[in-house]
Coordinates of C-alpha atoms and ligand atoms in Angstrom, one line a residue:
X16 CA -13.0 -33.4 6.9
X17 CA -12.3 -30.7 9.4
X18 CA -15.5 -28.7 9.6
X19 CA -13.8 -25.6 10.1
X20 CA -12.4 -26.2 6.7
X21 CA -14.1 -23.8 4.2
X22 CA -14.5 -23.6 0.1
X23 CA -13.0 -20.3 -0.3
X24 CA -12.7 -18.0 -3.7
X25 CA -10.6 -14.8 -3.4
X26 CA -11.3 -12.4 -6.1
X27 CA -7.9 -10.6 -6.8
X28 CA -4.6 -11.8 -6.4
X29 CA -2.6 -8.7 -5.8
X30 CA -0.6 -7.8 -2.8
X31 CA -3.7 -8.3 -0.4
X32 CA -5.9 -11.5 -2.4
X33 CA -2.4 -13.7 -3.2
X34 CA -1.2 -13.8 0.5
X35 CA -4.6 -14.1 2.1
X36 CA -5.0 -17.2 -0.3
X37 CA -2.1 -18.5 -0.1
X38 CA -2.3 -18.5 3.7
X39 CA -6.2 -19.9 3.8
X40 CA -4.9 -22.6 2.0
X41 CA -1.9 -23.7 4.3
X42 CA -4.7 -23.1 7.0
X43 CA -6.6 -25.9 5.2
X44 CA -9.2 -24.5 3.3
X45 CA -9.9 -25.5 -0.3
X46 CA -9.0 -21.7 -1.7
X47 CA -9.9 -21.1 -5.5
X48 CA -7.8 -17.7 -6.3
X49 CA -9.2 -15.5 -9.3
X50 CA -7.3 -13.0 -11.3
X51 CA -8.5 -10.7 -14.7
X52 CA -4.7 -11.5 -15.6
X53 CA -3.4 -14.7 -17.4
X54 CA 0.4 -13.8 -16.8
X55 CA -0.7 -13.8 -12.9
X56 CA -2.3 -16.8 -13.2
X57 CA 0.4 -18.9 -14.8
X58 CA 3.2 -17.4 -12.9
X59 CA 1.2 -18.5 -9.8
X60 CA -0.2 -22.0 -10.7
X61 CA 3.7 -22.7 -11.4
X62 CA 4.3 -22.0 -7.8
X63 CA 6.1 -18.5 -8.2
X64 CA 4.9 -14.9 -7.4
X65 CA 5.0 -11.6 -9.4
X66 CA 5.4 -9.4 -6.4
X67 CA 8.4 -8.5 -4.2
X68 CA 7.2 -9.2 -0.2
X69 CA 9.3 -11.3 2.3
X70 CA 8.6 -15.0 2.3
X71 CA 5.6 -14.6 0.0
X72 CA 7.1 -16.4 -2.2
X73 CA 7.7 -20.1 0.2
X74 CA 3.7 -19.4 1.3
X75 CA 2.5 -19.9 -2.0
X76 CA 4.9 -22.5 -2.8
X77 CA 3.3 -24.5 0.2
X78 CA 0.0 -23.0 -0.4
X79 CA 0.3 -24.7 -4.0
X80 CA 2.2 -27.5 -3.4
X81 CA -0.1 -28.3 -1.0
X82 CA -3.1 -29.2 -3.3
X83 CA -5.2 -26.2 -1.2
X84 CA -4.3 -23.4 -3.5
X85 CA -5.4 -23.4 -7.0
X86 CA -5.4 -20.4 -9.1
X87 CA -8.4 -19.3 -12.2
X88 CA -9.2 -17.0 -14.8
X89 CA -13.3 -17.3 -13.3
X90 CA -15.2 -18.2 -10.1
X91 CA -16.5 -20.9 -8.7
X92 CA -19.1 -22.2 -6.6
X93 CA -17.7 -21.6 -2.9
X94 CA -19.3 -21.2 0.5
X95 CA -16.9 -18.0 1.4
X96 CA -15.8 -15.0 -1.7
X97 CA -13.6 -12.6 -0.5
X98 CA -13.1 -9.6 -2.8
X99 CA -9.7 -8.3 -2.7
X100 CA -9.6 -5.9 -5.7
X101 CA -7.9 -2.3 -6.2
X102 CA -9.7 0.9 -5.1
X103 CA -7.9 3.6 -6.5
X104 CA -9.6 7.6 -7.2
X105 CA -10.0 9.1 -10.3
X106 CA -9.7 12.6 -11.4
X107 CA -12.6 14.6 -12.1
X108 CA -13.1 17.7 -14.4
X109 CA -12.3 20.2 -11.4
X110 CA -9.2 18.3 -10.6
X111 CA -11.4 16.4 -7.4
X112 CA -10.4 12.9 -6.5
X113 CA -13.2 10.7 -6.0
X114 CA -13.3 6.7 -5.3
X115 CA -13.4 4.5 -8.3
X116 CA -15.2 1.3 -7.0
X117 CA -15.3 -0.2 -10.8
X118 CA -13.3 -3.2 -10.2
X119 CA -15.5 -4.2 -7.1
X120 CA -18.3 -3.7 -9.1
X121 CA -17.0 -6.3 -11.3
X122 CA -15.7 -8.9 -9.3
X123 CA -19.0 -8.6 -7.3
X124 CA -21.1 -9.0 -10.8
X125 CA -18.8 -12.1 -11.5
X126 CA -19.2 -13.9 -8.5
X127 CA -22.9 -13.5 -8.7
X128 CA -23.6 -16.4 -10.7
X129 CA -22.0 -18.9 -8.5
X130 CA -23.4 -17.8 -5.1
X131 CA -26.2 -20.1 -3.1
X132 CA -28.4 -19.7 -0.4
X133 CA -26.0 -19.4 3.0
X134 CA -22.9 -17.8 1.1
X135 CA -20.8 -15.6 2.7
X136 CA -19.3 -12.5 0.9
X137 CA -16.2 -10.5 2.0
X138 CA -15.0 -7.3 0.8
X139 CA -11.6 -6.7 2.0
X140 CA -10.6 -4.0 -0.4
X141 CA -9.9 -0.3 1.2
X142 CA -13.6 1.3 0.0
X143 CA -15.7 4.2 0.9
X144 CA -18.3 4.2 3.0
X145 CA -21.4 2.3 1.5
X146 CA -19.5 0.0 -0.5
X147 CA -20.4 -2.8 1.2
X148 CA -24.2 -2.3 1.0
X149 CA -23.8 -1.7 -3.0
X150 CA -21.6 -5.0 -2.8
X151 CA -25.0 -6.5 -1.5
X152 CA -27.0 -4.2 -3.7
X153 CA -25.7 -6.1 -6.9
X154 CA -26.0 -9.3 -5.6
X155 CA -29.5 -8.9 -5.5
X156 CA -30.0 -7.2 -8.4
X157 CA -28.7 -9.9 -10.5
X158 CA -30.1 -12.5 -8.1
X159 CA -32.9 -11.7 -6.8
X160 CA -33.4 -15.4 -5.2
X161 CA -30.8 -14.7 -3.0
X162 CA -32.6 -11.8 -0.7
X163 CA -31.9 -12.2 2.6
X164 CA -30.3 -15.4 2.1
X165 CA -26.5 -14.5 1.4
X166 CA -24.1 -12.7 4.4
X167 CA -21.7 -9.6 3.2
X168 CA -19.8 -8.1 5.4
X169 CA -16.5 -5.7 5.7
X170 CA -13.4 -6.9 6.7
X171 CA -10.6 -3.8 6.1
X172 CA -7.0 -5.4 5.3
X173 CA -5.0 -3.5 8.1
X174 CA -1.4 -4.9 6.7
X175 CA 2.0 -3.2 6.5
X176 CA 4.0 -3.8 3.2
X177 CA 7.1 -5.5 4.1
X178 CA 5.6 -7.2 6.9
X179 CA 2.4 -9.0 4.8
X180 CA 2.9 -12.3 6.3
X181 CA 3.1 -11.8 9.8
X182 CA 0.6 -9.1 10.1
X183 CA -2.2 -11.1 8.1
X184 CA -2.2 -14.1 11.3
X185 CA -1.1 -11.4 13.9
X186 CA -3.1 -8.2 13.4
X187 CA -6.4 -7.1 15.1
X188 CA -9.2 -7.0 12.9
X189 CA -12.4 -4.9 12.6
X190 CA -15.8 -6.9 10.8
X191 CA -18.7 -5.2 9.6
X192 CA -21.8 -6.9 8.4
X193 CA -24.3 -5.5 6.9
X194 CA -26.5 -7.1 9.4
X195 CA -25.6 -9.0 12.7
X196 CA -25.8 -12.2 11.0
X197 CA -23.2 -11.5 8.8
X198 CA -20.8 -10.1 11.3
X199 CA -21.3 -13.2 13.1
X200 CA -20.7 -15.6 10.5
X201 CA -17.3 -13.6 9.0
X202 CA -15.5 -13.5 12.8
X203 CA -16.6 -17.4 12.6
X204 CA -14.6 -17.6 9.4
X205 CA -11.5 -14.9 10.7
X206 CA -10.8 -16.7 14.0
X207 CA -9.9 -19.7 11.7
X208 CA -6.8 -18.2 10.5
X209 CA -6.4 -15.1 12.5
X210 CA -4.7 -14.9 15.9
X211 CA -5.7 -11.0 16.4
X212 CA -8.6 -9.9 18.2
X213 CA -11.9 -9.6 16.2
X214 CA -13.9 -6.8 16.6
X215 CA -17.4 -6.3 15.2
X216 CA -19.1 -3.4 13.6
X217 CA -21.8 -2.4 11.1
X218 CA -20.7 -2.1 7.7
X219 CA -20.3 1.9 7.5
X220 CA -18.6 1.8 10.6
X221 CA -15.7 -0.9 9.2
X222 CA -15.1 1.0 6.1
X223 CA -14.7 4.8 7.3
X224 CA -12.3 2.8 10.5
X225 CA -9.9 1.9 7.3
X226 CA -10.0 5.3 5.9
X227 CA -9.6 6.9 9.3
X228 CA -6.4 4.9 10.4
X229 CA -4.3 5.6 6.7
X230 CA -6.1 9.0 7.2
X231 CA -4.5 9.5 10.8
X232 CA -1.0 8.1 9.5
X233 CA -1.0 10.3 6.7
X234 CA -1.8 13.7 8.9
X235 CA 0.9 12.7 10.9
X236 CA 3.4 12.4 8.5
X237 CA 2.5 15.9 6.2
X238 CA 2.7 17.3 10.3
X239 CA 6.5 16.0 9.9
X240 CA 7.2 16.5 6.1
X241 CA 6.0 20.4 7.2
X242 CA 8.1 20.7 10.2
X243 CA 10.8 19.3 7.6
X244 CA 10.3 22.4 5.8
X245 CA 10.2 24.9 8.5
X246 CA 13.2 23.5 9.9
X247 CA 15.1 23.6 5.9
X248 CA 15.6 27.3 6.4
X249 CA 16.0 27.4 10.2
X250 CA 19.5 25.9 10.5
X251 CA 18.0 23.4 12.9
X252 CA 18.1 19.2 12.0
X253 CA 14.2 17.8 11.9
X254 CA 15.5 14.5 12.6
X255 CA 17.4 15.7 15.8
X256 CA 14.4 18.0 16.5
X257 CA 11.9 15.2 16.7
X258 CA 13.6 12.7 18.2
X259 CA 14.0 15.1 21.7
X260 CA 10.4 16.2 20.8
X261 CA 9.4 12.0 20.8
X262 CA 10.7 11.9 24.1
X263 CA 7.9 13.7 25.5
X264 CA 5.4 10.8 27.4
X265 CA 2.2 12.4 24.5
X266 CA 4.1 13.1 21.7
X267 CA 5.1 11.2 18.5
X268 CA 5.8 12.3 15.6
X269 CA 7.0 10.2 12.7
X270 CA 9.3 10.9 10.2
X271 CA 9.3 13.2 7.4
X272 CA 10.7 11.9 3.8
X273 CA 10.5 12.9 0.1
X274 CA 6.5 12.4 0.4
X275 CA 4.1 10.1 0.8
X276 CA 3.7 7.1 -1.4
X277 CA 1.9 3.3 -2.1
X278 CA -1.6 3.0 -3.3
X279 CA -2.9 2.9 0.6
X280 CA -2.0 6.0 2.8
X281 CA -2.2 8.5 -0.2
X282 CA -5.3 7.1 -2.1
X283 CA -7.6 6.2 1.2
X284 CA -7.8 10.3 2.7
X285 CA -9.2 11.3 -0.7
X286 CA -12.4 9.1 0.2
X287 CA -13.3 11.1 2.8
X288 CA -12.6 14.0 1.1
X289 CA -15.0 13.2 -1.3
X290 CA -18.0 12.5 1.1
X291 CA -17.5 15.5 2.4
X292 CA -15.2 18.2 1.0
X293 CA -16.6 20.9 3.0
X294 CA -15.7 19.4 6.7
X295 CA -12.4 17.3 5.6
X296 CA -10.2 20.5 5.6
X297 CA -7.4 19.1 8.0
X298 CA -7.5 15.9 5.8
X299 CA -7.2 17.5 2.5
X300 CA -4.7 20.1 3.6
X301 CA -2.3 16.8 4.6
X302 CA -3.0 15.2 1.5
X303 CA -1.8 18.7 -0.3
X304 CA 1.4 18.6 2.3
X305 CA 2.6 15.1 0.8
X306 CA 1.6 15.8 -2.1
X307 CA 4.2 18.4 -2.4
X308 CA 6.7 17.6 -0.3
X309 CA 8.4 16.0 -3.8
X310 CA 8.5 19.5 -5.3
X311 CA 10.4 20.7 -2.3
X312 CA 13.0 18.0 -2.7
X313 CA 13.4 18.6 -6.4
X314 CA 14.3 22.5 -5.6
X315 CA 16.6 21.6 -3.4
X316 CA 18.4 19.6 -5.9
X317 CA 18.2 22.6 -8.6
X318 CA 19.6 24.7 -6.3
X319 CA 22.7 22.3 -5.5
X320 CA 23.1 21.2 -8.8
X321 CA 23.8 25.1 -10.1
X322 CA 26.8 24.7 -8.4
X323 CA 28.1 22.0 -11.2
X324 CA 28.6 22.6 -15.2
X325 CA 27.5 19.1 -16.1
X326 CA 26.4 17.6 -12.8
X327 CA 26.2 13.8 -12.4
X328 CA 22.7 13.2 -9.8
X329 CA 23.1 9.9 -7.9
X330 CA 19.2 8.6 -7.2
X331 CA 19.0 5.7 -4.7
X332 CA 15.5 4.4 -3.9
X333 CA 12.6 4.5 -6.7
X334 CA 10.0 2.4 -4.6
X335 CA 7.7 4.2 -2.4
X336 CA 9.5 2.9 0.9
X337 CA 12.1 0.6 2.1
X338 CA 12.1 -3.1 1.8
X339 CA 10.2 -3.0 -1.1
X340 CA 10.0 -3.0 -5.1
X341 CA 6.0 -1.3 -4.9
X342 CA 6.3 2.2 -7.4
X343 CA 2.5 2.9 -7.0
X344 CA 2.6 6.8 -6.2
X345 CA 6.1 6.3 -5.6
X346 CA 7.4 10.3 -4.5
X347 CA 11.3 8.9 -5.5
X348 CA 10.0 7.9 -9.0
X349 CA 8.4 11.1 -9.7
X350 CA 11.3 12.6 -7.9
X351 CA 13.6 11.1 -10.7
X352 CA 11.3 11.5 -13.6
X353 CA 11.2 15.1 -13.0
X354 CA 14.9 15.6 -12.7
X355 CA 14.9 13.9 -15.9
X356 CA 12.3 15.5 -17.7
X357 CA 13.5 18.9 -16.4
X358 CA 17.2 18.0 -18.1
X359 CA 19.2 18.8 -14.6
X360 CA 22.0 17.1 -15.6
X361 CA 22.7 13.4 -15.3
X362 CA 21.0 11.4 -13.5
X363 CA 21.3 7.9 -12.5
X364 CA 18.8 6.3 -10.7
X365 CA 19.1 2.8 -8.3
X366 CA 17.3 0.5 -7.0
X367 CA 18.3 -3.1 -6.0
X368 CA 14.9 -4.3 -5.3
X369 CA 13.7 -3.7 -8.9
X370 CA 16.1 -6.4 -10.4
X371 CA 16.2 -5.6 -13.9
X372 CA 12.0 -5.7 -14.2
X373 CA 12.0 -2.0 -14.4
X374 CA 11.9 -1.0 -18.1
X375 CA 11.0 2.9 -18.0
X376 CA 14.3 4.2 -17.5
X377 CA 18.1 3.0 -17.6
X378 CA 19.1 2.1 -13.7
X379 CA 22.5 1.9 -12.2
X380 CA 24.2 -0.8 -10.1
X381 CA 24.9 1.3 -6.7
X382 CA 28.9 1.0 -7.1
X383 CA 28.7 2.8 -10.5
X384 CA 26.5 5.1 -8.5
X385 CA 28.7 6.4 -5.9
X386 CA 31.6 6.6 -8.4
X387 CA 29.9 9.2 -10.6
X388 CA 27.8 11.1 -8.9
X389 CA 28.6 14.9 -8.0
X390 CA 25.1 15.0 -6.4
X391 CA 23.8 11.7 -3.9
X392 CA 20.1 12.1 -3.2
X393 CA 19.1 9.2 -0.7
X394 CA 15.4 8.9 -1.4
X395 CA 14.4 5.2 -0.2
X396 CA 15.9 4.3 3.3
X397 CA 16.6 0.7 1.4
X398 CA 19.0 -1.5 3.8
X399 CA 21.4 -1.2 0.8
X400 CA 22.0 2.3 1.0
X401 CA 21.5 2.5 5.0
X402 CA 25.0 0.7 4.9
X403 CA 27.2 2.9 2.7
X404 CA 30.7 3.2 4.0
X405 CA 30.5 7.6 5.1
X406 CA 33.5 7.5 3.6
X407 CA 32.2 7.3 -0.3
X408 CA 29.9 10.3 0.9
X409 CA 32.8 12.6 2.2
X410 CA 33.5 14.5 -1.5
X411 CA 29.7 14.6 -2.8
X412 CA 27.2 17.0 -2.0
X413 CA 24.4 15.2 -0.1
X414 CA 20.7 15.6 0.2
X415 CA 19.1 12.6 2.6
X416 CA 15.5 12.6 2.1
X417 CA 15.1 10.3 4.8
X418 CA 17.6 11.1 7.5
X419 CA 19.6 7.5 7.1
X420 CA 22.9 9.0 7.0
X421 CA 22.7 11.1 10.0
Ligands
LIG526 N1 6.2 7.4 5.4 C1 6.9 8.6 5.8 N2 7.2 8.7 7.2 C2 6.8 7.8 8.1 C3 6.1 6.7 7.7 C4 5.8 6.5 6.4 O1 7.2 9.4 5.0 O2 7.1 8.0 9.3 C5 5.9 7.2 4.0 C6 6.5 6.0 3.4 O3 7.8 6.2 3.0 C7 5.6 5.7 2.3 C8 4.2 6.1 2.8 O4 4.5 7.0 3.9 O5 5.9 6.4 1.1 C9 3.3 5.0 3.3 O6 4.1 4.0 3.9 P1 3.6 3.3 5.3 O7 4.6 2.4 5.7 O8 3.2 4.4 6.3 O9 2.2 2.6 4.9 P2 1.8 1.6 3.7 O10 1.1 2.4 2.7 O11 2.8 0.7 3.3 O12 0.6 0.8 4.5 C10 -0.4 1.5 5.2 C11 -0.6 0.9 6.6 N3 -1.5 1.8 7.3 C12 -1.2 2.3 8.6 O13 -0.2 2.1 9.1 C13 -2.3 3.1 9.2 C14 -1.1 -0.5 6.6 O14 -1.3 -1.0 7.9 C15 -2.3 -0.6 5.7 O15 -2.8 -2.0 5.6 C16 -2.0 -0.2 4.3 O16 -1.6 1.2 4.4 C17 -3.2 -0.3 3.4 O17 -3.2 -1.3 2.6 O18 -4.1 0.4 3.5

C-alpha cells in the first residue's frame, strides 16, 4: 500500500465535498463521502452527479468506478474527516445577517464518535472567524479522551464555479491549524493531491483570509455595478468606460452586472459584518450596492416596458453567472420573479443550463424567446446567448445586464 494513501471521510457532498472526494479518490485514497440526503447518495453511488460543473460528472464516474469512492448516509472510522458543509447567514430580528454555523455543528458532533487518537480534522467550509477552534471545542466536549490527541485545522476552498476541477489540483492554498502540529500534518495531507503552493497559518488567520478575498471581489464589483449607475444617466457606456480605465498599469476594475449572486461572494462579507458592524462600513456599504443593483435593473425594465400595451419580456439567464445551472442568490431569478410578481407583462424566462429540473416557473426554449419578445433583457452572459445572430436583436428594445452584446 502506498503510504501516502489515506482513509478519508468528507462530510458534505455538495459543490465543494463531491469534487474533493471524488478527486482524493482517483488520487488513491480510500474516500468514504457522507451526505444528510438519500437522493444524493443513490444518485452518486450509481456513478452520476446532481450538480451541473464541467467534467464533474467523468471524475466521479472514475472516482466510483474505481473502488476509491464510496458514498454513506453516516461516518466512519477514518484517519483524515474533512468537513465540507454549507455556511449560509441568517436573518435576525433587526434585519442583521449573522453566520449560521449549525450544519458544522452537526457534521462535527457526527463524526465525533468515530475519531481516534492521531485523527486529523479539516474544515473546508467558508466560516467565521473561530470556527475552527469550536470545531475542536465539540470534539472534546463529546470526547474528552481525545484532548490533545486529534489535529483540526482550516483549509478555506478558494475554487471558482465553472472551473471546480482544475482549480481544486491547481490553486494555492492557505492551512490553518489550530496549533503547529496540525498545520503540519494537513499540508502533509494537501501536497498529496494539490499542485498549488501551501501556505500555513493559525486558524483565525485562514478563516478571515477566505472572507477577505470574496470580501475584496465583492467591493470591487458593487465599485463597478455603482459606476454602472452613474454612468445610466450620463450618456456614457460603463463597459467602454472601464475597459480604457483597465488600461491604466494600477487599475482594474471588473465588470458590473444585474448584481451579485452564488452562496460565496454575497454570503461571506456578511461574516465580517457581524464581528464587527461598527468598523466594516466599506464592507457592508458593497454588500448594500449588490444587493440592489437588481432593483435598478427591474426599473429600467418598467420604464421600457411603458412603452408597450401588453409587452412580451424575453429573460435569458436565471443562474447566478455563466456556465452554470447554481440559482443560490441568483440576482436574474429574483430579477424574473419580480417582473412576475409585479404583473409587467409577459415574461418568458430561459435558461439552457437548467434542463427541464427547474419546476418554479414555466421556461422558454431560446428560439420561442427571441420570436416573442418586445423586451430582451440579457441577464446571464451564458455562451448560448453570447452568440445570438445581432440580427434577431435589431427590432426589440434591449437591456444587456452584462455588456455581451456590445
Ligand atoms: N460578478 C460580477 N462581475 C464580475 C465578476 C463576478 O457581477 O466582474 C458576479 C457574478 O455574475 C456572480 C457573482 O459576482 O453573480 C459571483 O461570481 P464570481 O465568479 O465572482 O464568484 P463565485 O461566487 O462563483 O466564486 C467565488 C470565488 N472567489 C473569488 O474569486 C475571490 C471563488 O474563488 C471562491 O472559492 C468561491 O467564491 C467560494 O466558494 O467562496
Amino acid at each position: 500500500m502506498d503510504k501516502k494513501q489515506r482513509n478519508v471521510v468528507v462530510m458534505g457532498l455538495g459543490y465543494i465535498g463531491l469534487p474533493t472526494a471524488s478527486l482524493l479518490a482517483t488520487k488513491g485514497h480510500n474516500v468514504l463521502g457522507v451526505d444528510v440526503q438519500e437522493e444524493v447518495v443513490n444518485t452518486i453511488n450509481s456513478g452520476k452527479v446532481h450538480i451541473v460543473e464541467p467534467q464533474l460528472d467523468i471524475l466521479v464516474r472514475s472516482a466510483v468506478n474505481s473502488g476509491n469512492l464510496k458514498v454513506s448516509l453516516t461516518p466512519t472510522e477514518a484517519d483524515v474527516f474533512i468537513i465540507a458543509v454549507p455556511t449560509p447567514f441568517k436573518l435576525c430580528g433587526d434585519n442583521s445577517k449573522v453566520p449560521d454555523i449549525t450544519y458544522v455543528e452537526r457534521a462535527t458532533e457526527s463524526i465525533a464518535p468515530s475519531l481516534k487518537e492521531g485523527d486529523l480534522v479539516i474544515l473546508e467550509s467558508t466560516s467565521p472567524v473561530g470556527t475552527t477552534e469550536r470545531v475542536y471545542e465539540i470534539i472534546i466536549s463529546k470526547r474528552p479522551d481525545l484532548a490533545g490527541k486529534i489535529y483540526t485545522a482550516h483549509c478555506p476552498e478558494r475554487v471558482l464555479p465553472g472551473h471546480i476541477i482544475r482549480e481544486l489540483v491547481d490553486n494555492d492554498r492557505i492551512i490553518g491549524g489550530i496549533d503547529a502540529a496540525s498545520s503540519a500534518k494537513a499540508k502533509e495531507f494537501y501536497e498529496t493531491f494539490c499542485s498549488g503552493n501551501i501556505y500555513v497559518t493559525d486558524s483565525r488567520t485562514a478563516e478571515m483570509a477566505k472572507l477577505v478575498e470574496n470580501s475584496y471581489r465583492d467591493v470591487n464589483i458593487a465599485f463597478a455595478n455603482e459606476l454602472s449607475m452613474i454612468c445610466g444617466s450620463m450618456k456614457i457606456s460603463v463597459w467602454e468606460l472601464i475597459e480604457l480605465a483597465n488600461r491604466h498599469p494600477r487599475v482594474n476594475i471588473l465588470q458590473p452586472g444585474p448584481g451579485v449572486g452564488g452562496h460565496c461572494i454575497a454570503v461571506d462579507p456578511w461574516f465580517i459584518v457581524a464581528a464587527n458592524s461598527t468598523e466594516a462600513r466599506l464592507i457592508r456599504t458593497a454588500r448594500e450596492v449588490n444587493d440592489s443593483k437588481p432593483y435598478w435593473v427591474i426599473d429600467k425594465i418598467k420604464a421600457k416596458a411603458e412603452r408597450f400595451k401588453d409587452p412580451v419580456i424575453g429573460c435569458l439567464g436565471l443562474a447566478f453567472k455563466a456556465g452554470i445551472d447554481d440559482l443560490r442568490e441568483s440576482p436574474a431569478l429574483e430579477i424574473t420573479r419580480h417582473l412576475m410578481a409585479d404583473g409587467v407583462g409577459r415574461v418568458m424566462a430561459c435558461d439552457p443550463n437548467l434542463n427541464g429540473h427547474f419546476k418554479e416557473f414555466p421556461t422558454y426554449d431560446l428560439q420561442s424567446v427571441l420570436r416573442d419578445s418586445d423586451i430582451l433583457v440579457l441577464l446571464v452572459d451564458h455562451k448560448e446567448f453570447k452568440g445570438i445572430d445581432r440580427e434577431l436583436l435589431k427590432d426589440k428594445v434591449v437591456i444587456d445586464t452584462r455588456g455581451a452584446w456590445r
